[in-house]
Tab-separated table of C-alpha atoms in Angstrom:
chain	number	residue	atom	x	y	z
W	1	MET	CA	100.741	-268.671	-25.845
W	2	ALA	CA	102.184	-265.378	-26.440
W	3	LYS	CA	105.579	-264.717	-24.980
W	4	LYS	CA	105.632	-262.348	-22.133
W	5	GLN	CA	107.344	-259.162	-23.020
W	6	LYS	CA	110.421	-258.601	-20.889
W	7	ASN	CA	110.407	-255.497	-18.694
W	8	LYS	CA	113.056	-253.099	-19.751
W	9	ILE	CA	114.625	-250.684	-17.242
W	10	ALA	CA	115.528	-247.365	-18.741
W	11	LYS	CA	118.402	-245.432	-17.159
W	12	TYR	CA	118.126	-241.758	-16.987
W	13	PRO	CA	120.828	-239.268	-16.192
W	14	GLY	CA	120.661	-238.685	-12.389
W	15	PHE	CA	121.476	-235.667	-10.270
W	16	LEU	CA	124.675	-235.498	-8.118
W	17	HIS	CA	123.618	-236.496	-4.557
W	18	VAL	CA	125.519	-234.566	-1.842
W	19	ASN	CA	125.557	-235.852	1.772
W	20	VAL	CA	125.111	-232.755	3.882
W	21	GLY	CA	125.984	-234.615	7.117
W	22	ILE	CA	129.438	-235.568	5.835
W	23	ILE	CA	130.158	-231.974	4.783
W	24	PHE	CA	129.070	-230.645	8.162
W	25	PHE	CA	131.155	-233.271	9.967
W	26	ALA	CA	134.237	-232.399	7.834
W	27	PHE	CA	133.744	-228.701	8.544
W	28	MET	CA	133.531	-229.373	12.270
W	29	MET	CA	136.694	-231.511	12.168
W	30	VAL	CA	138.611	-228.721	10.407
W	31	TYR	CA	137.343	-226.218	12.957
W	32	ILE	CA	138.352	-228.403	15.896
W	33	VAL	CA	141.820	-228.983	14.436
W	34	ILE	CA	142.314	-225.206	13.997
W	35	CYS	CA	141.107	-224.540	17.539
W	36	VAL	CA	143.429	-227.196	19.015
W	37	PHE	CA	146.365	-225.932	17.007
W	38	THR	CA	145.674	-222.321	18.056
W	39	TYR	CA	145.364	-223.343	21.725
W	40	PHE	CA	148.664	-225.187	21.866
W	41	SER	CA	150.565	-222.626	19.768
W	42	LYS	CA	149.390	-219.715	21.865
W	43	LYS	CA	151.276	-218.688	25.002
W	44	HIS	CA	149.084	-219.114	28.043
W	45	ILE	CA	149.216	-216.900	31.062
W	46	VAL	CA	150.154	-218.724	34.239
W	47	GLY	CA	149.825	-217.104	37.642
W	48	TYR	CA	152.427	-217.030	40.405
W	49	GLU	CA	151.707	-216.309	44.048
W	50	VAL	CA	154.030	-213.736	45.540
W	51	LYS	CA	155.573	-214.841	48.826
W	52	GLU	CA	158.149	-213.476	51.218
W	53	GLY	CA	161.623	-214.882	50.854
W	54	SER	CA	165.321	-214.126	50.738
W	55	LEU	CA	168.245	-214.595	48.398
W	56	SER	CA	171.893	-214.967	49.205
W	57	SER	CA	174.818	-214.373	46.884
W	58	ASN	CA	176.850	-217.342	47.949
W	59	ASN	CA	180.360	-218.384	47.068
W	60	ILE	CA	181.566	-221.818	48.215
W	61	TYR	CA	185.255	-222.362	48.758
W	62	GLU	CA	187.592	-224.941	50.234
W	63	ALA	CA	189.571	-223.093	52.881
W	64	VAL	CA	192.654	-223.844	54.944
W	65	ALA	CA	192.523	-223.117	58.644
W	66	LEU	CA	195.596	-221.408	60.126
W	67	ARG	CA	196.113	-221.300	63.900
W	68	ASP	CA	198.849	-220.481	66.401
W	69	GLU	CA	200.054	-224.055	66.930
W	70	GLN	CA	203.032	-225.126	69.006
W	71	ILE	CA	204.466	-228.604	68.554
W	72	VAL	CA	205.548	-230.156	71.846
W	73	GLU	CA	208.372	-232.650	71.528
W	74	ALA	CA	208.827	-235.795	73.580
W	75	THR	CA	211.466	-235.599	76.303
W	76	ASN	CA	211.606	-239.381	76.812
W	77	ALA	CA	211.691	-242.316	74.435
W	78	GLY	CA	209.196	-245.141	74.707
W	79	TYR	CA	205.591	-246.073	74.078
W	80	VAL	CA	203.216	-243.121	74.344
W	81	ASN	CA	199.697	-243.166	75.759
W	82	TYR	CA	197.495	-240.058	75.417
W	83	PHE	CA	195.023	-239.041	78.118
W	84	ALA	CA	193.992	-235.428	77.454
W	85	PRO	CA	190.942	-235.401	75.159
W	86	GLU	CA	191.821	-234.105	71.686
W	87	GLY	CA	190.150	-230.859	70.764
W	88	GLN	CA	189.693	-229.793	74.381
W	89	ARG	CA	191.486	-227.209	76.443
W	90	VAL	CA	194.216	-228.131	78.924
W	91	ALA	CA	195.751	-225.869	81.541
W	92	VAL	CA	199.300	-225.658	82.818
W	93	GLY	CA	200.117	-228.819	84.738
W	94	ASN	CA	197.393	-231.044	83.245
W	95	LEU	CA	198.461	-234.563	82.332
W	96	VAL	CA	198.615	-234.960	78.536
W	97	TYR	CA	200.386	-238.276	77.982
W	98	THR	CA	202.665	-240.896	79.500
W	99	VAL	CA	205.722	-242.597	78.068
W	100	ASP	CA	206.466	-246.231	78.925
W	101	GLU	CA	210.210	-246.574	78.450
W	102	SER	CA	210.302	-250.355	78.864
W	103	GLY	CA	207.135	-251.289	77.032
W	104	ASP	CA	206.262	-253.743	79.799
W	105	LEU	CA	203.187	-251.851	81.019
W	106	LEU	CA	200.718	-253.302	78.510
W	107	ASP	CA	201.933	-256.884	79.149
W	108	TYR	CA	201.600	-256.279	82.892
W	109	LEU	CA	198.043	-254.976	82.515
W	110	LYS	CA	197.130	-258.037	80.411
W	111	THR	CA	198.355	-260.339	83.174
W	112	LYS	CA	196.153	-258.427	85.586
W	113	GLY	CA	193.177	-258.455	83.199
W	114	SER	CA	193.160	-254.689	83.056
W	115	GLU	CA	193.819	-254.181	79.358
W	116	GLN	CA	190.116	-254.116	78.435
W	117	ALA	CA	188.578	-250.656	78.134
W	118	ALA	CA	184.863	-250.192	78.774
W	119	LEU	CA	183.463	-247.229	76.797
W	120	SER	CA	180.849	-245.055	78.376
W	121	ASP	CA	177.780	-243.662	76.575
W	122	GLU	CA	179.649	-240.359	76.237
W	123	ASP	CA	182.606	-242.130	74.636
W	124	LEU	CA	180.356	-243.950	72.190
W	125	SER	CA	178.606	-240.675	71.358
W	126	GLU	CA	181.967	-239.085	70.463
W	127	LEU	CA	182.777	-241.951	68.117
W	128	ARG	CA	179.324	-241.807	66.574
W	129	THR	CA	179.639	-238.055	65.978
W	130	GLN	CA	182.989	-238.488	64.289
W	131	ILE	CA	181.632	-241.209	61.973
W	132	VAL	CA	178.520	-239.229	61.050
W	133	SER	CA	180.585	-236.092	60.348
W	134	TYR	CA	182.870	-238.039	58.037
W	135	SER	CA	179.927	-239.641	56.234
W	136	ALA	CA	178.368	-236.246	55.592
W	137	ASP	CA	181.570	-234.855	54.034
W	138	PHE	CA	182.608	-238.001	52.175
W	139	ASP	CA	183.662	-237.419	48.570
W	140	PRO	CA	184.161	-240.594	46.474
W	141	ARG	CA	186.562	-238.627	44.209
W	142	SER	CA	188.898	-238.078	47.140
W	143	PHE	CA	189.469	-241.567	48.488
W	144	GLY	CA	192.591	-240.477	50.327
W	145	SER	CA	190.374	-238.972	53.011
W	146	VAL	CA	189.418	-242.543	54.014
W	147	TYR	CA	192.901	-243.098	55.398
W	148	ASP	CA	192.819	-239.818	57.286
W	149	PHE	CA	189.508	-240.832	58.781
W	150	LYS	CA	190.868	-244.249	59.721
W	151	LEU	CA	193.870	-242.747	61.509
W	152	SER	CA	191.704	-240.160	63.227
W	153	LEU	CA	189.293	-242.856	64.386
W	154	ASP	CA	192.177	-245.006	65.592
W	155	GLY	CA	193.466	-242.053	67.570
W	156	THR	CA	190.072	-241.467	69.174
W	157	VAL	CA	189.671	-245.105	70.131
W	158	GLN	CA	193.200	-245.238	71.547
W	159	LYS	CA	192.554	-242.006	73.505
W	160	LEU	CA	189.360	-243.450	75.021
W	161	ALA	CA	191.115	-246.713	75.823
W	162	SER	CA	194.013	-244.847	77.423
W	163	ALA	CA	191.647	-243.205	79.895
W	164	SER	CA	190.718	-246.683	81.108
W	165	VAL	CA	194.408	-247.638	81.193
W	166	LEU	CA	195.154	-244.609	83.370
W	167	GLN	CA	192.570	-245.781	85.851
W	168	SER	CA	194.246	-249.189	85.896
W	169	ILE	CA	197.710	-247.592	86.363
W	170	ASN	CA	196.439	-245.621	89.343
W	171	SER	CA	194.958	-248.725	90.856
W	172	ILE	CA	198.218	-250.687	90.489
W	173	GLY	CA	200.287	-248.227	92.505
W	174	ASN	CA	204.003	-247.464	92.305
W	175	ASN	CA	205.229	-250.669	93.897
W	176	SER	CA	205.034	-252.643	90.660
W	177	GLY	CA	208.211	-252.929	88.610
W	178	ALA	CA	206.269	-251.984	85.470
W	179	MET	CA	205.387	-248.632	87.008
W	180	GLN	CA	209.029	-247.680	87.444
W	181	SER	CA	209.405	-247.041	83.694
W	182	ILE	CA	206.389	-244.726	83.361
W	183	ASN	CA	207.054	-241.025	82.719
W	184	TYR	CA	204.172	-238.619	83.233
W	185	CYS	CA	204.201	-235.662	80.803
W	186	TYR	CA	202.269	-232.539	81.746
W	187	SER	CA	201.323	-229.465	79.712
W	188	ALA	CA	203.668	-226.498	80.140
W	189	GLY	CA	201.120	-224.123	78.645
W	190	THR	CA	197.422	-223.474	78.097
W	191	GLY	CA	195.719	-224.345	74.839
W	192	ILE	CA	193.746	-226.811	72.762
W	193	VAL	CA	195.301	-230.258	72.487
W	194	GLN	CA	195.718	-231.800	69.031
W	195	TYR	CA	197.233	-235.162	68.146
W	196	TYR	CA	198.308	-234.657	64.519
W	197	ILE	CA	200.962	-232.796	62.597
W	198	ASP	CA	200.833	-231.773	58.934
W	199	GLY	CA	203.495	-229.122	58.307
W	200	TYR	CA	200.981	-226.264	58.359
W	201	GLU	CA	201.944	-225.279	61.910
W	202	GLY	CA	203.181	-221.700	62.036
W	203	LEU	CA	202.053	-220.852	58.458
W	204	HIS	CA	200.845	-217.315	57.705
W	205	ILE	CA	198.708	-216.078	54.838
W	206	ASN	CA	201.847	-214.629	53.224
W	207	ASP	CA	203.292	-218.184	53.090
W	208	MET	CA	200.384	-219.665	51.149
W	209	THR	CA	200.744	-221.319	47.779
W	210	ALA	CA	198.257	-223.059	45.464
W	211	ASP	CA	199.675	-226.457	46.447
W	212	LEU	CA	198.997	-225.806	50.151
W	213	LEU	CA	195.348	-225.225	49.278
W	214	ASP	CA	195.086	-228.454	47.278
W	215	SER	CA	193.557	-230.995	49.632
W	216	SER	CA	194.513	-233.846	47.265
W	217	LYS	CA	198.177	-233.139	48.103
W	218	TYR	CA	197.575	-232.814	51.818
W	219	GLU	CA	199.461	-235.229	54.096
W	220	ARG	CA	198.606	-235.606	57.760
W	221	LYS	CA	200.344	-237.694	60.411
W	222	GLN	CA	198.151	-238.865	63.223
W	223	LEU	CA	199.787	-239.307	66.625
W	224	ILE	CA	198.461	-242.555	68.086
W	225	SER	CA	198.641	-244.135	71.521
W	226	ASN	CA	200.916	-247.164	72.013
W	227	SER	CA	203.190	-245.961	69.235
W	228	LEU	CA	206.915	-245.648	69.763
W	229	VAL	CA	208.395	-242.125	70.052
W	230	GLY	CA	211.963	-240.948	70.406
W	231	VAL	CA	213.400	-237.959	72.188
W	232	GLY	CA	212.613	-234.870	70.147
W	233	ASP	CA	209.791	-236.476	68.164
W	234	PRO	CA	206.475	-234.621	68.045
W	235	ALA	CA	204.350	-235.731	70.997
W	236	PHE	CA	201.382	-233.400	70.617
W	237	LYS	CA	200.607	-229.796	69.805
W	238	LEU	CA	198.791	-226.917	71.427
W	239	SER	CA	196.680	-224.250	69.751
W	240	THR	CA	197.418	-221.402	72.107
W	241	ASN	CA	195.332	-218.553	70.721
W	242	GLU	CA	191.622	-218.198	70.148
W	243	ASP	CA	192.375	-215.890	67.178
W	244	TRP	CA	192.568	-217.873	63.963
W	245	MET	CA	192.135	-217.529	60.218
W	246	ILE	CA	190.824	-219.355	57.173
W	247	VAL	CA	192.434	-218.753	53.774
W	248	ILE	CA	190.836	-219.186	50.352
W	249	GLN	CA	192.233	-218.708	46.854
W	250	GLU	CA	190.492	-216.176	44.641
W	251	ASN	CA	192.263	-214.902	41.521
W	252	ASP	CA	189.383	-212.669	40.413
W	253	LEU	CA	190.865	-209.325	41.510
W	254	ASP	CA	187.537	-207.492	41.140
W	255	LYS	CA	185.902	-209.944	43.561
W	256	VAL	CA	188.882	-209.699	45.912
W	257	LYS	CA	188.663	-205.875	45.980
W	258	ASP	CA	184.919	-206.081	46.594
W	259	LEU	CA	185.528	-208.378	49.585
W	260	ALA	CA	188.249	-206.084	50.893
W	261	GLU	CA	185.995	-203.025	50.626
W	262	ARG	CA	183.386	-204.720	52.764
W	263	GLU	CA	186.039	-205.298	55.458
W	264	TYR	CA	183.909	-207.951	57.187
W	265	ILE	CA	182.192	-210.918	55.467
W	266	LYS	CA	179.639	-213.342	56.881
W	267	VAL	CA	180.997	-216.884	56.626
W	268	LYS	CA	178.942	-220.075	56.859
W	269	PHE	CA	180.825	-223.234	57.856
W	270	LEU	CA	179.190	-226.078	55.929
W	271	LYS	CA	180.363	-228.668	58.451
W	272	ASN	CA	177.895	-227.524	61.119
W	273	GLN	CA	176.095	-224.558	59.449
W	274	ASP	CA	177.545	-222.148	61.969
W	275	GLU	CA	177.967	-218.526	60.829
W	276	ALA	CA	180.547	-215.955	61.883
W	277	TRP	CA	181.846	-212.614	60.629
W	278	GLY	CA	185.424	-212.677	59.357
W	279	LYS	CA	187.742	-209.710	58.898
W	280	VAL	CA	189.073	-209.601	55.321
W	281	SER	CA	192.743	-209.416	54.296
W	282	TYR	CA	194.437	-210.573	51.137
W	283	THR	CA	197.844	-211.090	49.547
W	284	THR	CA	199.308	-212.102	46.187
W	285	ASN	CA	202.355	-214.348	46.024
W	286	ASP	CA	205.199	-214.343	43.519
W	287	ALA	CA	203.353	-216.868	41.313
W	288	GLY	CA	200.468	-214.430	40.888
W	289	ASP	CA	197.996	-216.379	43.044
W	290	THR	CA	195.797	-214.238	45.277
W	291	PHE	CA	194.690	-215.506	48.698
W	292	VAL	CA	191.974	-214.006	50.874
W	293	GLY	CA	192.148	-214.425	54.621
W	294	LEU	CA	189.167	-214.207	56.965
W	295	SER	CA	190.132	-213.729	60.617
W	296	PHE	CA	188.017	-214.720	63.602
W	297	THR	CA	188.292	-214.175	67.349
W	298	ASN	CA	186.213	-217.142	68.448
W	299	SER	CA	185.093	-220.677	67.510
W	300	MET	CA	188.646	-221.884	67.000
W	301	ILE	CA	188.084	-224.857	69.310
W	302	THR	CA	185.091	-225.992	67.222
W	303	PHE	CA	187.312	-226.605	64.178
W	304	SER	CA	190.594	-227.380	65.912
W	305	LYS	CA	190.706	-230.898	64.419
W	306	ASP	CA	190.136	-229.622	60.850
W	307	ARG	CA	192.741	-228.268	58.490
W	308	PHE	CA	190.467	-228.005	55.445
W	309	LEU	CA	186.967	-226.547	55.727
W	310	ASN	CA	184.238	-225.997	53.178
W	311	VAL	CA	182.848	-222.510	53.713
W	312	GLU	CA	180.308	-220.228	52.092
W	313	LEU	CA	180.889	-216.478	51.807
W	314	ILE	CA	177.570	-214.686	52.097
W	315	THR	CA	178.069	-211.313	50.464
W	316	GLU	CA	174.403	-210.464	49.990
W	317	ASP	CA	171.424	-211.443	52.115
W	318	GLU	CA	168.261	-209.521	51.207
W	319	SER	CA	164.730	-210.273	52.363
W	320	GLY	CA	161.472	-209.137	50.782
W	321	LEU	CA	159.051	-210.399	48.172
W	322	LYS	CA	160.516	-213.209	46.095
W	323	ILE	CA	159.514	-213.264	42.448
W	324	PRO	CA	160.877	-215.126	39.396
W	325	ASN	CA	162.907	-213.093	36.888
W	326	SER	CA	160.572	-214.280	34.106
W	327	SER	CA	157.802	-212.137	35.642
W	328	ILE	CA	159.744	-208.924	35.333
W	329	ALA	CA	158.915	-206.593	32.416
W	330	GLU	CA	159.533	-203.024	31.273
W	331	LYS	CA	156.715	-200.733	30.266
W	332	SER	CA	156.630	-197.140	28.996
W	333	PHE	CA	154.460	-194.486	30.634
W	334	PHE	CA	153.646	-190.877	30.021
W	335	VAL	CA	155.075	-188.521	32.617
W	336	ILE	CA	152.501	-185.885	33.663
W	337	PRO	CA	153.175	-182.948	36.002
W	338	LYS	CA	151.275	-183.327	39.254
W	339	GLU	CA	149.558	-179.991	38.959
W	340	TYR	CA	147.685	-181.233	35.887
W	341	VAL	CA	146.146	-184.208	37.725
W	342	THR	CA	142.884	-183.744	39.565
W	343	LYS	CA	140.048	-185.816	41.015
W	344	GLY	CA	136.613	-186.336	39.509
W	345	ASN	CA	133.200	-186.720	41.057
W	346	ASN	CA	133.811	-190.351	41.891
W	347	ASN	CA	137.105	-189.432	43.604
W	348	ASN	CA	139.148	-191.066	40.843
W	349	TYR	CA	142.237	-189.444	39.415
W	350	GLY	CA	142.017	-187.807	36.010
W	351	VAL	CA	143.157	-184.977	33.745
W	352	LEU	CA	141.381	-182.294	31.756
W	353	ARG	CA	142.082	-182.853	28.070
W	354	ASP	CA	141.662	-179.979	25.640
W	355	LYS	CA	139.208	-180.531	22.817
W	356	TYR	CA	136.833	-178.746	20.442
W	357	ASP	CA	133.068	-179.265	20.224
W	358	GLU	CA	131.008	-179.575	17.073
W	359	ASP	CA	130.791	-175.795	16.765
W	360	GLY	CA	134.556	-175.413	16.938
W	361	ASN	CA	134.542	-173.999	20.434
W	362	GLU	CA	137.484	-174.938	22.653
W	363	THR	CA	136.490	-176.915	25.765
W	364	SER	CA	137.854	-179.723	27.925
W	365	GLU	CA	136.868	-183.197	28.968
W	366	PHE	CA	137.695	-185.179	32.085
W	367	ILE	CA	139.751	-188.298	31.290
W	368	GLU	CA	140.051	-190.808	34.091
W	369	ILE	CA	143.594	-192.133	34.479
W	370	GLU	CA	145.389	-194.694	36.640
W	371	LEU	CA	148.634	-193.770	38.377
W	372	TYR	CA	151.517	-196.238	38.307
W	373	ASN	CA	154.292	-194.287	39.997
W	374	GLU	CA	155.240	-190.834	41.124
W	375	ASN	CA	158.247	-188.738	41.908
W	376	GLU	CA	158.511	-185.338	43.490
W	377	ASP	CA	157.000	-183.466	40.544
W	378	SER	CA	155.258	-185.971	38.256
W	379	TYR	CA	152.934	-188.934	37.917
W	380	TYR	CA	153.420	-191.918	35.615
W	381	VAL	CA	150.258	-192.546	33.537
W	382	ASP	CA	149.408	-195.474	31.253
W	383	ASP	CA	149.566	-194.666	27.570
W	384	ASP	CA	146.307	-196.538	26.977
W	385	THR	CA	144.205	-193.553	28.072
W	386	LEU	CA	146.239	-190.672	26.699
W	387	ARG	CA	147.750	-190.128	23.296
W	388	ASN	CA	151.018	-188.564	22.312
W	389	GLY	CA	150.378	-184.870	21.559
W	390	ASP	CA	147.289	-184.498	23.775
W	391	LEU	CA	146.918	-181.058	25.358
W	392	LEU	CA	146.130	-181.094	29.028
W	393	VAL	CA	144.572	-178.112	30.790
W	394	LYS	CA	145.763	-177.162	34.249
W	395	PRO	CA	142.763	-176.998	36.662
W	396	ASP	CA	141.647	-173.445	37.455
W	397	SER	CA	144.134	-172.106	34.941
W	398	GLN	CA	144.661	-171.552	31.249
W	399	GLU	CA	148.062	-173.221	31.268
W	400	LYS	CA	148.438	-176.246	29.024
W	401	PHE	CA	150.787	-179.169	28.839
W	402	THR	CA	151.557	-181.299	25.784
W	403	VAL	CA	151.750	-185.008	26.450
W	404	ASN	CA	154.947	-186.262	24.839
W	405	THR	CA	157.370	-187.233	27.620
W	406	LYS	CA	157.787	-190.929	28.368
W	407	ASP	CA	159.766	-192.947	30.865
W	408	THR	CA	160.152	-196.652	31.494
W	409	LEU	CA	159.277	-198.488	34.681
W	410	ILE	CA	160.358	-201.999	35.746
W	411	GLY	CA	157.576	-204.119	37.172
W	412	VAL	CA	155.308	-207.130	36.909
W	413	TYR	CA	151.752	-207.794	35.778
W	414	ASN	CA	149.316	-208.189	38.673
W	415	ILE	CA	146.316	-210.439	37.937
W	416	ASN	CA	144.386	-210.232	41.221
W	417	LYS	CA	141.378	-208.697	39.386
W	418	GLY	CA	141.381	-211.080	36.446
W	419	TYR	CA	143.331	-208.852	34.113
W	420	ALA	CA	146.984	-207.959	33.746
W	421	ASP	CA	147.634	-204.694	35.555
W	422	PHE	CA	151.199	-203.432	35.606
W	423	ARG	CA	152.779	-202.835	39.023
W	424	GLN	CA	156.121	-201.211	39.544
W	425	ILE	CA	158.747	-203.032	41.626
W	426	SER	CA	161.912	-201.959	43.418
W	427	ILE	CA	164.508	-204.712	43.133
W	428	LEU	CA	166.732	-205.182	46.207
W	429	TYR	CA	168.756	-208.096	44.913
W	430	GLN	CA	168.655	-210.420	41.942
W	431	ASN	CA	170.356	-213.650	40.882
W	432	ASP	CA	169.974	-215.807	37.792
W	433	GLU	CA	166.496	-217.108	38.688
W	434	TYR	CA	164.794	-214.867	41.268
W	435	ALA	CA	164.615	-211.293	42.488
W	436	ILE	CA	163.884	-209.845	45.895
W	437	VAL	CA	161.707	-206.720	45.758
W	438	LYS	CA	160.497	-204.298	48.376
W	439	SER	CA	157.087	-205.048	49.862
W	440	ASN	CA	154.229	-202.686	50.737
W	441	THR	CA	155.446	-199.925	48.439
W	442	ASN	CA	153.157	-197.405	46.728
W	443	TYR	CA	151.957	-198.743	43.357
W	444	GLY	CA	153.822	-201.996	44.099
W	445	LEU	CA	153.218	-205.544	45.264
W	446	ASN	CA	152.046	-207.132	48.463
W	447	VAL	CA	152.527	-210.642	49.786
W	448	TYR	CA	150.069	-213.196	48.327
W	449	ASP	CA	149.407	-211.114	45.222
W	450	TYR	CA	149.138	-213.073	41.981
W	451	ILE	CA	151.343	-212.024	39.107
W	452	VAL	CA	151.993	-213.308	35.607
W	453	LEU	CA	154.721	-215.931	35.772
W	454	ASP	CA	156.001	-215.135	32.261
W	455	ALA	CA	155.633	-211.467	31.354
W	456	SER	CA	156.160	-212.222	27.635
W	457	THR	CA	152.730	-213.967	27.562
W	458	VAL	CA	151.037	-210.598	28.046
W	459	GLU	CA	150.781	-209.469	24.442
W	460	GLY	CA	151.321	-205.791	23.908
W	461	ASP	CA	149.377	-203.731	26.400
W	462	ALA	CA	146.314	-205.968	26.328
W	463	LYS	CA	144.938	-206.352	29.814
W	464	ASN	CA	141.988	-208.715	29.475
W	465	LEU	CA	142.944	-212.333	30.022
W	466	ASP	CA	141.187	-215.294	28.414
W	467	THR	CA	142.442	-217.822	30.951
W	468	VAL	CA	144.725	-217.680	33.922
W	469	ASP	CA	146.260	-220.812	35.363
W	470	GLU	CA	147.396	-220.414	38.958
W	471	ASN	CA	150.807	-221.908	39.639
């Protein structure tokens, strides 16, 4: 049987097979990568809605309050109990405190069960207000104020308790032996009662030093009920005049002169947000420190318990349209005399530009323009429609004007119509972040307009926007 002949496979040189799908997919991937890169590397225009607002140029200072304060000394030695409410006005002849020479009164009241003081809702409200006020102004870097608060709170509690004690004294009568040692002390003048001394009594702005304005070095002695006083010791003090002053330190002489030129400055007291106008004065001491005083004729009683106050000097307070500084741009415009501007058939503004036809004859063409500002004699025209060197023909005349004068306007890009259209602004006031501009001006902005948040994203003078994201 003949052997079967083995099949032989012959290899032939083949053609290079190219997968078109892979090439197309690779091309699309490269295209997508380029598009993504271009999108993220390109600045995008973001819109900002114009709203009404205000800006204040504020300067916050720690100030010292100076008042006409008279220290009243004790005429008897013994244990003092205060009855006039601190921070309130007393008249001549009002009871301020009593002095128990023997010290037996409190023991006598205890035996009668009259030493307990019941606080009314009004009394509790006063304590609550004092605690809340301290909490709001608490600074953990100035722990010494805790002790001042403690002494002040002790004084308030003792004052409220003393009112109850006075009722008990009146109910006991004068027949008790304990009552024979009680001396009643009445006010010899009219003023606001204060139960602390600190060495600032009688100070004037000319007496100020940097140390006196350093609250970390401030020492205050609280006068507390049931404490022992001697003859001639401070018993209480009266603020006898409604005129008072706060003093701040400001060594920037330019700022000081600016304040002095204004004569009156609006002051906001941060403790209660009250505002008042203070009359400006200033002085410089021998050490070269300059102090500014702001004098008031009211509200002294409100801050009679405070020696140091945090205040805000409001030197500017403008209202208008509030826009971010990043929106503000400068743009150049041609300045065209008004007599060369006319209106076309569609009632749009335009100019007659000189030109020559195909036969070389001189003629003119109407070029529609948009006005961006005006003064008494001229209009400001965008340089997109006119060219430097263009000849304009005065209507109904042979006079001509060569376009070559430019001026710069400050404004923003309005995007209400979907493209960036420059609008001039008049800045009233500006700080580091925002500006206040006039509203409802010719060629300007109105409330609720949309503008470009970052003017640098408007490339060149291009107006058409690809995308606008509203902020």
